[in-house]
Amino acid sequence: LVQQLPKAIIIGVRKGGTRALLEMLNLHPAVVKASQEIHFFDNDENYGKGIEWYRKKMPFSYPQQITIEKSPAYFITEEVPERIYKMNSSIKLLIIVREPTTRAISDYTQVLEGKERKNKTYYKFEKLAIDPNTCEVNTKYKAVRTSIYTKHLERWLKYFPIEQFHVVDGDRLITEPLPELQLVEKFLNLPPRISQYNLYFNATRGFYCLRFNIIFNKCLAGSKGRIHPEVDPSVITKLRKFFHPFNQKFYQITGRTLNWP
Ligand code: A3P
């Protein structure tokens, strides 16, 4: 058994379904996951510790297996593409995306929950997403910026050709995980091993859960699949209109059309 550097990395996007994707890929016998987010390439202090530090964070695996890690901050952090390129210029990169407005609200919901836990009040989503002076979409708001997928991807394309990326449809991973996972198996050149047996819908959770074998199954933590606050429909419309041209560009670059509104 050895600790191998990852052959594939889930680089983002935050709230796209990165945990579900990693856990589901781990159903494959040839895939071994790094359980924690390592934050090696996006955190200067960690990066300064060097590649052997990173390797030591990896799980033990057999040489014929592949290691995968996920750190969603990689996708939006300036320095990361160059740093990953320096480690392995032929690495495979997985990006899981959701409809950008839904993703932004999911992102907001996570931050809101953190504030509430500390008994702090927080702004309403509408106040953060729309600039009160101009009534236009507030592009300084991080949850909005993160959802402009094409802008981030363009930075990555300075280092890696598009063939090294695979886009996972995070909305479909929720409702119909198997075909999405089969596309990833293909992209990673893995024999198809994940089957419907491995995924069962749990009505109480409202999500698919994972069945590894007759004894062991699990659902994701309760923090995955939060109830989103209701958002003013006119704000949703405004955001969808704002994201539209960026989405078109994203489909064009990646070759994956997602039919977002
Ligand atoms: P919501 O909490 O907005 O529903 P990430 O792991 O990148 O933070 O993504 C979290 C999202 O994963 C959740 O967002 C949820 O919708 C989605 N997800 C996809 N498949 C899931 C599953 N099987 N169980 C729970 N959440 C899942």
JSON list of C-alpha atoms in Angstrom, two decimals, residues 1-213:
[
{"chain": "A", "resi": 1, "resn": "LEU", "atom": "CA", "xyz": [0.00, 0.00, 0.00]},
{"chain": "A", "resi": 2, "resn": "VAL", "atom": "CA", "xyz": [1.23, 3.46, -0.94]},
{"chain": "A", "resi": 3, "resn": "GLN", "atom": "CA", "xyz": [0.18, 7.09, -0.60]},
{"chain": "A", "resi": 4, "resn": "GLN", "atom": "CA", "xyz": [-0.26, 8.33, -4.15]},
{"chain": "A", "resi": 5, "resn": "LEU", "atom": "CA", "xyz": [-0.71, 11.87, -5.43]},
{"chain": "A", "resi": 6, "resn": "PRO", "atom": "CA", "xyz": [-4.17, 12.36, -6.96]},
{"chain": "A", "resi": 7, "resn": "LYS", "atom": "CA", "xyz": [-4.69, 11.44, -10.62]},
{"chain": "A", "resi": 8, "resn": "ALA", "atom": "CA", "xyz": [-7.92, 13.46, -10.60]},
{"chain": "A", "resi": 9, "resn": "ILE", "atom": "CA", "xyz": [-9.09, 16.43, -8.55]},
{"chain": "A", "resi": 10, "resn": "ILE", "atom": "CA", "xyz": [-12.60, 17.75, -7.99]},
{"chain": "A", "resi": 11, "resn": "ILE", "atom": "CA", "xyz": [-11.68, 21.45, -8.23]},
{"chain": "A", "resi": 12, "resn": "GLY", "atom": "CA", "xyz": [-15.18, 22.80, -7.53]},
{"chain": "A", "resi": 13, "resn": "VAL", "atom": "CA", "xyz": [-17.60, 24.36, -7.57]},
{"chain": "A", "resi": 14, "resn": "ARG", "atom": "CA", "xyz": [-18.50, 25.08, -3.97]},
{"chain": "A", "resi": 15, "resn": "LYS", "atom": "CA", "xyz": [-22.10, 23.91, -3.33]},
{"chain": "A", "resi": 16, "resn": "GLY", "atom": "CA", "xyz": [-22.16, 22.14, -6.68]},
{"chain": "A", "resi": 17, "resn": "GLY", "atom": "CA", "xyz": [-22.35, 18.74, -5.04]},
{"chain": "A", "resi": 18, "resn": "THR", "atom": "CA", "xyz": [-18.61, 18.20, -4.59]},
{"chain": "A", "resi": 19, "resn": "ARG", "atom": "CA", "xyz": [-19.02, 15.97, -1.50]},
{"chain": "A", "resi": 20, "resn": "ALA", "atom": "CA", "xyz": [-21.70, 13.82, -3.14]},
{"chain": "A", "resi": 21, "resn": "LEU", "atom": "CA", "xyz": [-19.54, 13.39, -6.23]},
{"chain": "A", "resi": 22, "resn": "LEU", "atom": "CA", "xyz": [-16.46, 12.38, -4.24]},
{"chain": "A", "resi": 23, "resn": "GLU", "atom": "CA", "xyz": [-18.38, 9.92, -2.04]},
{"chain": "A", "resi": 24, "resn": "MET", "atom": "CA", "xyz": [-20.17, 8.41, -5.03]},
{"chain": "A", "resi": 25, "resn": "LEU", "atom": "CA", "xyz": [-16.96, 7.97, -7.04]},
{"chain": "A", "resi": 26, "resn": "ASN", "atom": "CA", "xyz": [-15.52, 6.23, -4.01]},
{"chain": "A", "resi": 27, "resn": "LEU", "atom": "CA", "xyz": [-18.08, 3.46, -4.64]},
{"chain": "A", "resi": 28, "resn": "HIS", "atom": "CA", "xyz": [-15.79, 2.41, -7.49]},
{"chain": "A", "resi": 29, "resn": "PRO", "atom": "CA", "xyz": [-13.27, -0.22, -6.34]},
{"chain": "A", "resi": 30, "resn": "ALA", "atom": "CA", "xyz": [-10.45, 1.52, -8.23]},
{"chain": "A", "resi": 31, "resn": "VAL", "atom": "CA", "xyz": [-11.07, 4.92, -6.60]},
{"chain": "A", "resi": 32, "resn": "VAL", "atom": "CA", "xyz": [-9.73, 5.96, -3.23]},
{"chain": "A", "resi": 33, "resn": "LYS", "atom": "CA", "xyz": [-10.74, 9.32, -1.78]},
{"chain": "A", "resi": 34, "resn": "ALA", "atom": "CA", "xyz": [-8.94, 11.79, 0.44]},
{"chain": "A", "resi": 35, "resn": "SER", "atom": "CA", "xyz": [-11.66, 12.22, 3.04]},
{"chain": "A", "resi": 36, "resn": "GLN", "atom": "CA", "xyz": [-10.84, 15.76, 4.11]},
{"chain": "A", "resi": 37, "resn": "GLU", "atom": "CA", "xyz": [-10.57, 18.84, 1.94]},
{"chain": "A", "resi": 38, "resn": "ILE", "atom": "CA", "xyz": [-6.80, 19.28, 1.83]},
{"chain": "A", "resi": 39, "resn": "HIS", "atom": "CA", "xyz": [-6.61, 22.91, 0.66]},
{"chain": "A", "resi": 40, "resn": "PHE", "atom": "CA", "xyz": [-3.05, 22.41, -0.49]},
{"chain": "A", "resi": 41, "resn": "PHE", "atom": "CA", "xyz": [-3.06, 24.50, -3.66]},
{"chain": "A", "resi": 42, "resn": "ASP", "atom": "CA", "xyz": [-5.24, 27.38, -2.45]},
{"chain": "A", "resi": 43, "resn": "ASN", "atom": "CA", "xyz": [-3.65, 27.94, 0.94]},
{"chain": "A", "resi": 44, "resn": "ASP", "atom": "CA", "xyz": [-0.19, 29.53, 0.85]},
{"chain": "A", "resi": 45, "resn": "GLU", "atom": "CA", "xyz": [0.83, 28.11, 4.19]},
{"chain": "A", "resi": 46, "resn": "ASN", "atom": "CA", "xyz": [-0.09, 24.56, 3.18]},
{"chain": "A", "resi": 47, "resn": "TYR", "atom": "CA", "xyz": [1.46, 24.99, -0.25]},
{"chain": "A", "resi": 48, "resn": "GLY", "atom": "CA", "xyz": [4.67, 26.15, 1.39]},
{"chain": "A", "resi": 49, "resn": "LYS", "atom": "CA", "xyz": [4.96, 22.81, 3.17]},
{"chain": "A", "resi": 50, "resn": "GLY", "atom": "CA", "xyz": [5.71, 21.15, -0.15]},
{"chain": "A", "resi": 51, "resn": "ILE", "atom": "CA", "xyz": [4.48, 18.26, -2.23]},
{"chain": "A", "resi": 52, "resn": "GLU", "atom": "CA", "xyz": [5.59, 15.55, 0.22]},
{"chain": "A", "resi": 53, "resn": "TRP", "atom": "CA", "xyz": [3.32, 17.12, 2.84]},
{"chain": "A", "resi": 54, "resn": "TYR", "atom": "CA", "xyz": [0.49, 16.86, 0.32]},
{"chain": "A", "resi": 55, "resn": "ARG", "atom": "CA", "xyz": [1.30, 13.24, -0.49]},
{"chain": "A", "resi": 56, "resn": "LYS", "atom": "CA", "xyz": [1.27, 12.35, 3.19]},
{"chain": "A", "resi": 57, "resn": "LYS", "atom": "CA", "xyz": [-2.31, 13.68, 3.39]},
{"chain": "A", "resi": 58, "resn": "MET", "atom": "CA", "xyz": [-3.38, 11.07, 0.85]},
{"chain": "A", "resi": 59, "resn": "PRO", "atom": "CA", "xyz": [-5.01, 7.77, 1.81]},
{"chain": "A", "resi": 60, "resn": "PHE", "atom": "CA", "xyz": [-3.22, 4.46, 1.37]},
{"chain": "A", "resi": 61, "resn": "SER", "atom": "CA", "xyz": [-4.07, 2.68, -1.86]},
{"chain": "A", "resi": 62, "resn": "TYR", "atom": "CA", "xyz": [-2.92, -0.11, -4.17]},
{"chain": "A", "resi": 63, "resn": "PRO", "atom": "CA", "xyz": [-0.74, 1.03, -7.08]},
{"chain": "A", "resi": 64, "resn": "GLN", "atom": "CA", "xyz": [-3.49, 0.24, -9.65]},
{"chain": "A", "resi": 65, "resn": "GLN", "atom": "CA", "xyz": [-6.02, 2.40, -7.79]},
{"chain": "A", "resi": 66, "resn": "ILE", "atom": "CA", "xyz": [-6.40, 6.14, -8.30]},
{"chain": "A", "resi": 67, "resn": "THR", "atom": "CA", "xyz": [-6.60, 8.74, -5.57]},
{"chain": "A", "resi": 68, "resn": "ILE", "atom": "CA", "xyz": [-9.06, 11.63, -5.82]},
{"chain": "A", "resi": 69, "resn": "GLU", "atom": "CA", "xyz": [-9.33, 14.69, -3.63]},
{"chain": "A", "resi": 70, "resn": "LYS", "atom": "CA", "xyz": [-11.77, 17.60, -3.59]},
{"chain": "A", "resi": 71, "resn": "SER", "atom": "CA", "xyz": [-11.21, 21.17, -2.46]},
{"chain": "A", "resi": 72, "resn": "PRO", "atom": "CA", "xyz": [-13.88, 23.42, -3.97]},
{"chain": "A", "resi": 73, "resn": "ALA", "atom": "CA", "xyz": [-11.89, 26.61, -3.32]},
{"chain": "A", "resi": 74, "resn": "TYR", "atom": "CA", "xyz": [-9.42, 25.51, -6.02]},
{"chain": "A", "resi": 75, "resn": "PHE", "atom": "CA", "xyz": [-11.79, 26.54, -8.80]},
{"chain": "A", "resi": 76, "resn": "ILE", "atom": "CA", "xyz": [-11.91, 30.22, -7.84]},
{"chain": "A", "resi": 77, "resn": "THR", "atom": "CA", "xyz": [-8.40, 30.75, -6.43]},
{"chain": "A", "resi": 78, "resn": "GLU", "atom": "CA", "xyz": [-6.03, 32.62, -8.72]},
{"chain": "A", "resi": 79, "resn": "GLU", "atom": "CA", "xyz": [-2.80, 30.71, -8.04]},
{"chain": "A", "resi": 80, "resn": "VAL", "atom": "CA", "xyz": [-4.20, 27.19, -8.17]},
{"chain": "A", "resi": 81, "resn": "PRO", "atom": "CA", "xyz": [-4.10, 26.27, -11.90]},
{"chain": "A", "resi": 82, "resn": "GLU", "atom": "CA", "xyz": [-0.38, 27.02, -12.18]},
{"chain": "A", "resi": 83, "resn": "ARG", "atom": "CA", "xyz": [0.40, 25.14, -8.97]},
{"chain": "A", "resi": 84, "resn": "ILE", "atom": "CA", "xyz": [-1.52, 22.02, -10.04]},
{"chain": "A", "resi": 85, "resn": "TYR", "atom": "CA", "xyz": [0.09, 22.21, -13.46]},
{"chain": "A", "resi": 86, "resn": "LYS", "atom": "CA", "xyz": [3.52, 22.18, -11.83]},
{"chain": "A", "resi": 87, "resn": "MET", "atom": "CA", "xyz": [2.60, 19.01, -9.92]},
{"chain": "A", "resi": 88, "resn": "ASN", "atom": "CA", "xyz": [1.09, 17.14, -12.87]},
{"chain": "A", "resi": 89, "resn": "SER", "atom": "CA", "xyz": [0.35, 18.76, -16.22]},
{"chain": "A", "resi": 90, "resn": "SER", "atom": "CA", "xyz": [-1.75, 15.77, -17.36]},
{"chain": "A", "resi": 91, "resn": "ILE", "atom": "CA", "xyz": [-3.99, 15.53, -14.29]},
{"chain": "A", "resi": 92, "resn": "LYS", "atom": "CA", "xyz": [-7.76, 15.12, -14.85]},
{"chain": "A", "resi": 93, "resn": "LEU", "atom": "CA", "xyz": [-9.95, 17.90, -13.53]},
{"chain": "A", "resi": 94, "resn": "LEU", "atom": "CA", "xyz": [-13.57, 17.49, -12.49]},
{"chain": "A", "resi": 95, "resn": "ILE", "atom": "CA", "xyz": [-15.91, 20.47, -12.17]},
{"chain": "A", "resi": 96, "resn": "ILE", "atom": "CA", "xyz": [-19.40, 19.94, -10.80]},
{"chain": "A", "resi": 97, "resn": "VAL", "atom": "CA", "xyz": [-21.78, 22.81, -11.46]},
{"chain": "A", "resi": 98, "resn": "ARG", "atom": "CA", "xyz": [-25.38, 23.65, -10.66]},
{"chain": "A", "resi": 99, "resn": "GLU", "atom": "CA", "xyz": [-27.72, 26.20, -12.16]},
{"chain": "A", "resi": 100, "resn": "PRO", "atom": "CA", "xyz": [-25.83, 29.38, -11.12]},
{"chain": "A", "resi": 101, "resn": "THR", "atom": "CA", "xyz": [-28.65, 31.14, -9.24]},
{"chain": "A", "resi": 102, "resn": "THR", "atom": "CA", "xyz": [-29.51, 28.01, -7.23]},
{"chain": "A", "resi": 103, "resn": "ARG", "atom": "CA", "xyz": [-25.83, 27.57, -6.46]},
{"chain": "A", "resi": 104, "resn": "ALA", "atom": "CA", "xyz": [-25.54, 31.17, -5.26]},
{"chain": "A", "resi": 105, "resn": "ILE", "atom": "CA", "xyz": [-28.55, 30.71, -2.96]},
{"chain": "A", "resi": 106, "resn": "SER", "atom": "CA", "xyz": [-27.09, 27.45, -1.65]},
{"chain": "A", "resi": 107, "resn": "ASP", "atom": "CA", "xyz": [-23.81, 29.26, -0.97]},
{"chain": "A", "resi": 108, "resn": "TYR", "atom": "CA", "xyz": [-25.71, 32.04, 0.86]},
{"chain": "A", "resi": 109, "resn": "THR", "atom": "CA", "xyz": [-27.65, 29.43, 2.88]},
{"chain": "A", "resi": 110, "resn": "GLN", "atom": "CA", "xyz": [-24.41, 27.86, 4.10]},
{"chain": "A", "resi": 111, "resn": "VAL", "atom": "CA", "xyz": [-22.99, 31.22, 5.21]},
{"chain": "A", "resi": 112, "resn": "LEU", "atom": "CA", "xyz": [-26.32, 32.15, 6.83]},
{"chain": "A", "resi": 113, "resn": "GLU", "atom": "CA", "xyz": [-26.31, 28.93, 8.83]},
{"chain": "A", "resi": 114, "resn": "GLY", "atom": "CA", "xyz": [-22.81, 29.73, 10.09]},
{"chain": "A", "resi": 115, "resn": "LYS", "atom": "CA", "xyz": [-23.93, 33.19, 11.22]},
{"chain": "A", "resi": 116, "resn": "GLU", "atom": "CA", "xyz": [-27.02, 31.80, 12.95]},
{"chain": "A", "resi": 117, "resn": "ARG", "atom": "CA", "xyz": [-24.91, 29.25, 14.78]},
{"chain": "A", "resi": 118, "resn": "LYS", "atom": "CA", "xyz": [-22.93, 32.17, 16.24]},
{"chain": "A", "resi": 119, "resn": "ASN", "atom": "CA", "xyz": [-26.17, 34.01, 17.05]},
{"chain": "A", "resi": 120, "resn": "LYS", "atom": "CA", "xyz": [-25.33, 36.70, 14.52]},
{"chain": "A", "resi": 121, "resn": "THR", "atom": "CA", "xyz": [-27.80, 38.38, 12.24]},
{"chain": "A", "resi": 122, "resn": "TYR", "atom": "CA", "xyz": [-27.16, 38.48, 8.51]},
{"chain": "A", "resi": 123, "resn": "TYR", "atom": "CA", "xyz": [-28.45, 40.30, 5.47]},
{"chain": "A", "resi": 124, "resn": "LYS", "atom": "CA", "xyz": [-31.17, 38.87, 3.29]},
{"chain": "A", "resi": 125, "resn": "PHE", "atom": "CA", "xyz": [-29.96, 37.27, 0.07]},
{"chain": "A", "resi": 126, "resn": "GLU", "atom": "CA", "xyz": [-31.75, 39.93, -1.99]},
{"chain": "A", "resi": 127, "resn": "LYS", "atom": "CA", "xyz": [-29.80, 42.69, -0.26]},
{"chain": "A", "resi": 128, "resn": "LEU", "atom": "CA", "xyz": [-26.45, 41.06, -0.99]},
{"chain": "A", "resi": 129, "resn": "ALA", "atom": "CA", "xyz": [-27.16, 39.96, -4.57]},
{"chain": "A", "resi": 130, "resn": "ILE", "atom": "CA", "xyz": [-28.60, 43.25, -5.81]},
{"chain": "A", "resi": 131, "resn": "ASP", "atom": "CA", "xyz": [-26.76, 46.56, -5.52]},
{"chain": "A", "resi": 132, "resn": "PRO", "atom": "CA", "xyz": [-29.21, 48.91, -3.76]},
{"chain": "A", "resi": 133, "resn": "ASN", "atom": "CA", "xyz": [-27.92, 51.99, -5.61]},
{"chain": "A", "resi": 134, "resn": "THR", "atom": "CA", "xyz": [-28.04, 50.70, -9.16]},
{"chain": "A", "resi": 135, "resn": "CYS", "atom": "CA", "xyz": [-30.60, 47.90, -8.69]},
{"chain": "A", "resi": 136, "resn": "GLU", "atom": "CA", "xyz": [-28.25, 45.78, -10.81]},
{"chain": "A", "resi": 137, "resn": "VAL", "atom": "CA", "xyz": [-26.73, 42.43, -9.88]},
{"chain": "A", "resi": 138, "resn": "ASN", "atom": "CA", "xyz": [-23.92, 42.96, -7.38]},
{"chain": "A", "resi": 139, "resn": "THR", "atom": "CA", "xyz": [-20.89, 41.37, -9.00]},
{"chain": "A", "resi": 140, "resn": "LYS", "atom": "CA", "xyz": [-18.80, 42.11, -5.90]},
{"chain": "A", "resi": 141, "resn": "TYR", "atom": "CA", "xyz": [-20.83, 39.58, -3.92]},
{"chain": "A", "resi": 142, "resn": "LYS", "atom": "CA", "xyz": [-18.79, 36.39, -3.74]},
{"chain": "A", "resi": 143, "resn": "ALA", "atom": "CA", "xyz": [-21.74, 34.03, -4.16]},
{"chain": "A", "resi": 144, "resn": "VAL", "atom": "CA", "xyz": [-22.55, 35.79, -7.44]},
{"chain": "A", "resi": 145, "resn": "ARG", "atom": "CA", "xyz": [-18.94, 35.84, -8.64]},
{"chain": "A", "resi": 146, "resn": "THR", "atom": "CA", "xyz": [-18.40, 32.15, -7.95]},
{"chain": "A", "resi": 147, "resn": "SER", "atom": "CA", "xyz": [-21.38, 31.32, -10.18]},
{"chain": "A", "resi": 148, "resn": "ILE", "atom": "CA", "xyz": [-19.81, 33.05, -13.23]},
{"chain": "A", "resi": 149, "resn": "TYR", "atom": "CA", "xyz": [-18.25, 29.71, -14.12]},
{"chain": "A", "resi": 150, "resn": "THR", "atom": "CA", "xyz": [-16.83, 30.73, -17.47]},
{"chain": "A", "resi": 151, "resn": "LYS", "atom": "CA", "xyz": [-14.68, 33.50, -15.96]},
{"chain": "A", "resi": 152, "resn": "HIS", "atom": "CA", "xyz": [-12.97, 31.06, -13.63]},
{"chain": "A", "resi": 153, "resn": "LEU", "atom": "CA", "xyz": [-12.63, 28.34, -16.25]},
{"chain": "A", "resi": 154, "resn": "GLU", "atom": "CA", "xyz": [-10.92, 30.77, -18.63]},
{"chain": "A", "resi": 155, "resn": "ARG", "atom": "CA", "xyz": [-8.10, 31.19, -16.11]},
{"chain": "A", "resi": 156, "resn": "TRP", "atom": "CA", "xyz": [-7.66, 27.41, -15.94]},
{"chain": "A", "resi": 157, "resn": "LEU", "atom": "CA", "xyz": [-7.51, 27.16, -19.71]},
{"chain": "A", "resi": 158, "resn": "LYS", "atom": "CA", "xyz": [-4.28, 29.15, -19.70]},
{"chain": "A", "resi": 159, "resn": "TYR", "atom": "CA", "xyz": [-2.67, 26.01, -18.26]},
{"chain": "A", "resi": 160, "resn": "PHE", "atom": "CA", "xyz": [-4.78, 23.00, -19.23]},
{"chain": "A", "resi": 161, "resn": "PRO", "atom": "CA", "xyz": [-6.48, 22.03, -22.50]},
{"chain": "A", "resi": 162, "resn": "ILE", "atom": "CA", "xyz": [-10.26, 21.61, -22.33]},
{"chain": "A", "resi": 163, "resn": "GLU", "atom": "CA", "xyz": [-9.89, 17.82, -22.85]},
{"chain": "A", "resi": 164, "resn": "GLN", "atom": "CA", "xyz": [-8.49, 17.56, -19.33]},
{"chain": "A", "resi": 165, "resn": "PHE", "atom": "CA", "xyz": [-11.73, 18.83, -17.80]},
{"chain": "A", "resi": 166, "resn": "HIS", "atom": "CA", "xyz": [-14.99, 17.04, -17.30]},
{"chain": "A", "resi": 167, "resn": "VAL", "atom": "CA", "xyz": [-18.15, 18.90, -16.36]},
{"chain": "A", "resi": 168, "resn": "VAL", "atom": "CA", "xyz": [-20.56, 17.11, -14.04]},
{"chain": "A", "resi": 169, "resn": "ASP", "atom": "CA", "xyz": [-24.17, 18.30, -14.00]},
{"chain": "A", "resi": 170, "resn": "GLY", "atom": "CA", "xyz": [-24.74, 18.78, -10.27]},
{"chain": "A", "resi": 171, "resn": "ASP", "atom": "CA", "xyz": [-28.51, 19.20, -10.66]},
{"chain": "A", "resi": 172, "resn": "ARG", "atom": "CA", "xyz": [-28.72, 15.83, -12.40]},
{"chain": "A", "resi": 173, "resn": "LEU", "atom": "CA", "xyz": [-26.41, 14.22, -9.84]},
{"chain": "A", "resi": 174, "resn": "ILE", "atom": "CA", "xyz": [-29.15, 14.98, -7.30]},
{"chain": "A", "resi": 175, "resn": "THR", "atom": "CA", "xyz": [-32.06, 13.51, -9.27]},
{"chain": "A", "resi": 176, "resn": "GLU", "atom": "CA", "xyz": [-30.37, 10.88, -11.41]},
{"chain": "A", "resi": 177, "resn": "PRO", "atom": "CA", "xyz": [-26.84, 10.17, -10.16]},
{"chain": "A", "resi": 178, "resn": "LEU", "atom": "CA", "xyz": [-25.97, 7.00, -12.07]},
{"chain": "A", "resi": 179, "resn": "PRO", "atom": "CA", "xyz": [-25.67, 8.36, -15.63]},
{"chain": "A", "resi": 180, "resn": "GLU", "atom": "CA", "xyz": [-23.56, 11.26, -14.34]},
{"chain": "A", "resi": 181, "resn": "LEU", "atom": "CA", "xyz": [-21.25, 8.83, -12.55]},
{"chain": "A", "resi": 182, "resn": "GLN", "atom": "CA", "xyz": [-20.99, 6.66, -15.65]},
{"chain": "A", "resi": 183, "resn": "LEU", "atom": "CA", "xyz": [-19.79, 9.67, -17.64]},
{"chain": "A", "resi": 184, "resn": "VAL", "atom": "CA", "xyz": [-17.11, 10.26, -15.01]},
{"chain": "A", "resi": 185, "resn": "GLU", "atom": "CA", "xyz": [-16.02, 6.60, -15.11]},
{"chain": "A", "resi": 186, "resn": "LYS", "atom": "CA", "xyz": [-15.55, 6.98, -18.86]},
{"chain": "A", "resi": 187, "resn": "PHE", "atom": "CA", "xyz": [-13.61, 10.23, -18.48]},
{"chain": "A", "resi": 188, "resn": "LEU", "atom": "CA", "xyz": [-11.30, 8.62, -15.92]},
{"chain": "A", "resi": 189, "resn": "ASN", "atom": "CA", "xyz": [-10.84, 5.53, -18.13]},
{"chain": "A", "resi": 190, "resn": "LEU", "atom": "CA", "xyz": [-12.23, 3.30, -15.41]},
{"chain": "A", "resi": 191, "resn": "PRO", "atom": "CA", "xyz": [-14.17, 0.13, -16.18]},
{"chain": "A", "resi": 192, "resn": "PRO", "atom": "CA", "xyz": [-17.87, 0.68, -15.36]},
{"chain": "A", "resi": 193, "resn": "ARG", "atom": "CA", "xyz": [-18.38, -0.61, -11.83]},
{"chain": "A", "resi": 194, "resn": "ILE", "atom": "CA", "xyz": [-20.86, 1.74, -10.16]},
{"chain": "A", "resi": 195, "resn": "SER", "atom": "CA", "xyz": [-24.38, 0.41, -10.62]},
{"chain": "A", "resi": 196, "resn": "GLN", "atom": "CA", "xyz": [-27.94, 1.19, -9.57]},
{"chain": "A", "resi": 197, "resn": "TYR", "atom": "CA", "xyz": [-27.41, -1.24, -6.68]},
{"chain": "A", "resi": 198, "resn": "ASN", "atom": "CA", "xyz": [-24.96, 1.26, -5.17]},
{"chain": "A", "resi": 199, "resn": "LEU", "atom": "CA", "xyz": [-27.48, 4.11, -5.12]},
{"chain": "A", "resi": 200, "resn": "TYR", "atom": "CA", "xyz": [-30.87, 4.09, -3.47]},
{"chain": "A", "resi": 201, "resn": "PHE", "atom": "CA", "xyz": [-33.31, 6.92, -2.97]},
{"chain": "A", "resi": 202, "resn": "ASN", "atom": "CA", "xyz": [-33.97, 7.71, 0.68]},
{"chain": "A", "resi": 203, "resn": "ALA", "atom": "CA", "xyz": [-37.38, 9.37, 0.92]},
{"chain": "A", "resi": 204, "resn": "THR", "atom": "CA", "xyz": [-36.76, 10.70, 4.44]},
{"chain": "A", "resi": 205, "resn": "ARG", "atom": "CA", "xyz": [-33.54, 12.41, 3.34]},
{"chain": "A", "resi": 206, "resn": "GLY", "atom": "CA", "xyz": [-34.98, 13.38, -0.03]},
{"chain": "A", "resi": 207, "resn": "PHE", "atom": "CA", "xyz": [-31.70, 12.39, -1.66]},
{"chain": "A", "resi": 208, "resn": "TYR", "atom": "CA", "xyz": [-29.89, 9.38, -3.03]},
{"chain": "A", "resi": 209, "resn": "CYS", "atom": "CA", "xyz": [-27.77, 7.51, -0.50]},
{"chain": "A", "resi": 210, "resn": "LEU", "atom": "CA", "xyz": [-24.89, 5.09, -1.05]},
{"chain": "A", "resi": 211, "resn": "ARG", "atom": "CA", "xyz": [-24.85, 1.32, -0.73]},
{"chain": "A", "resi": 212, "resn": "PHE", "atom": "CA", "xyz": [-21.32, -0.08, -0.67]},
{"chain": "A", "resi": 213, "resn": "ASN", "atom": "CA", "xyz": [-22.35, -3.68, 0.04]}
]
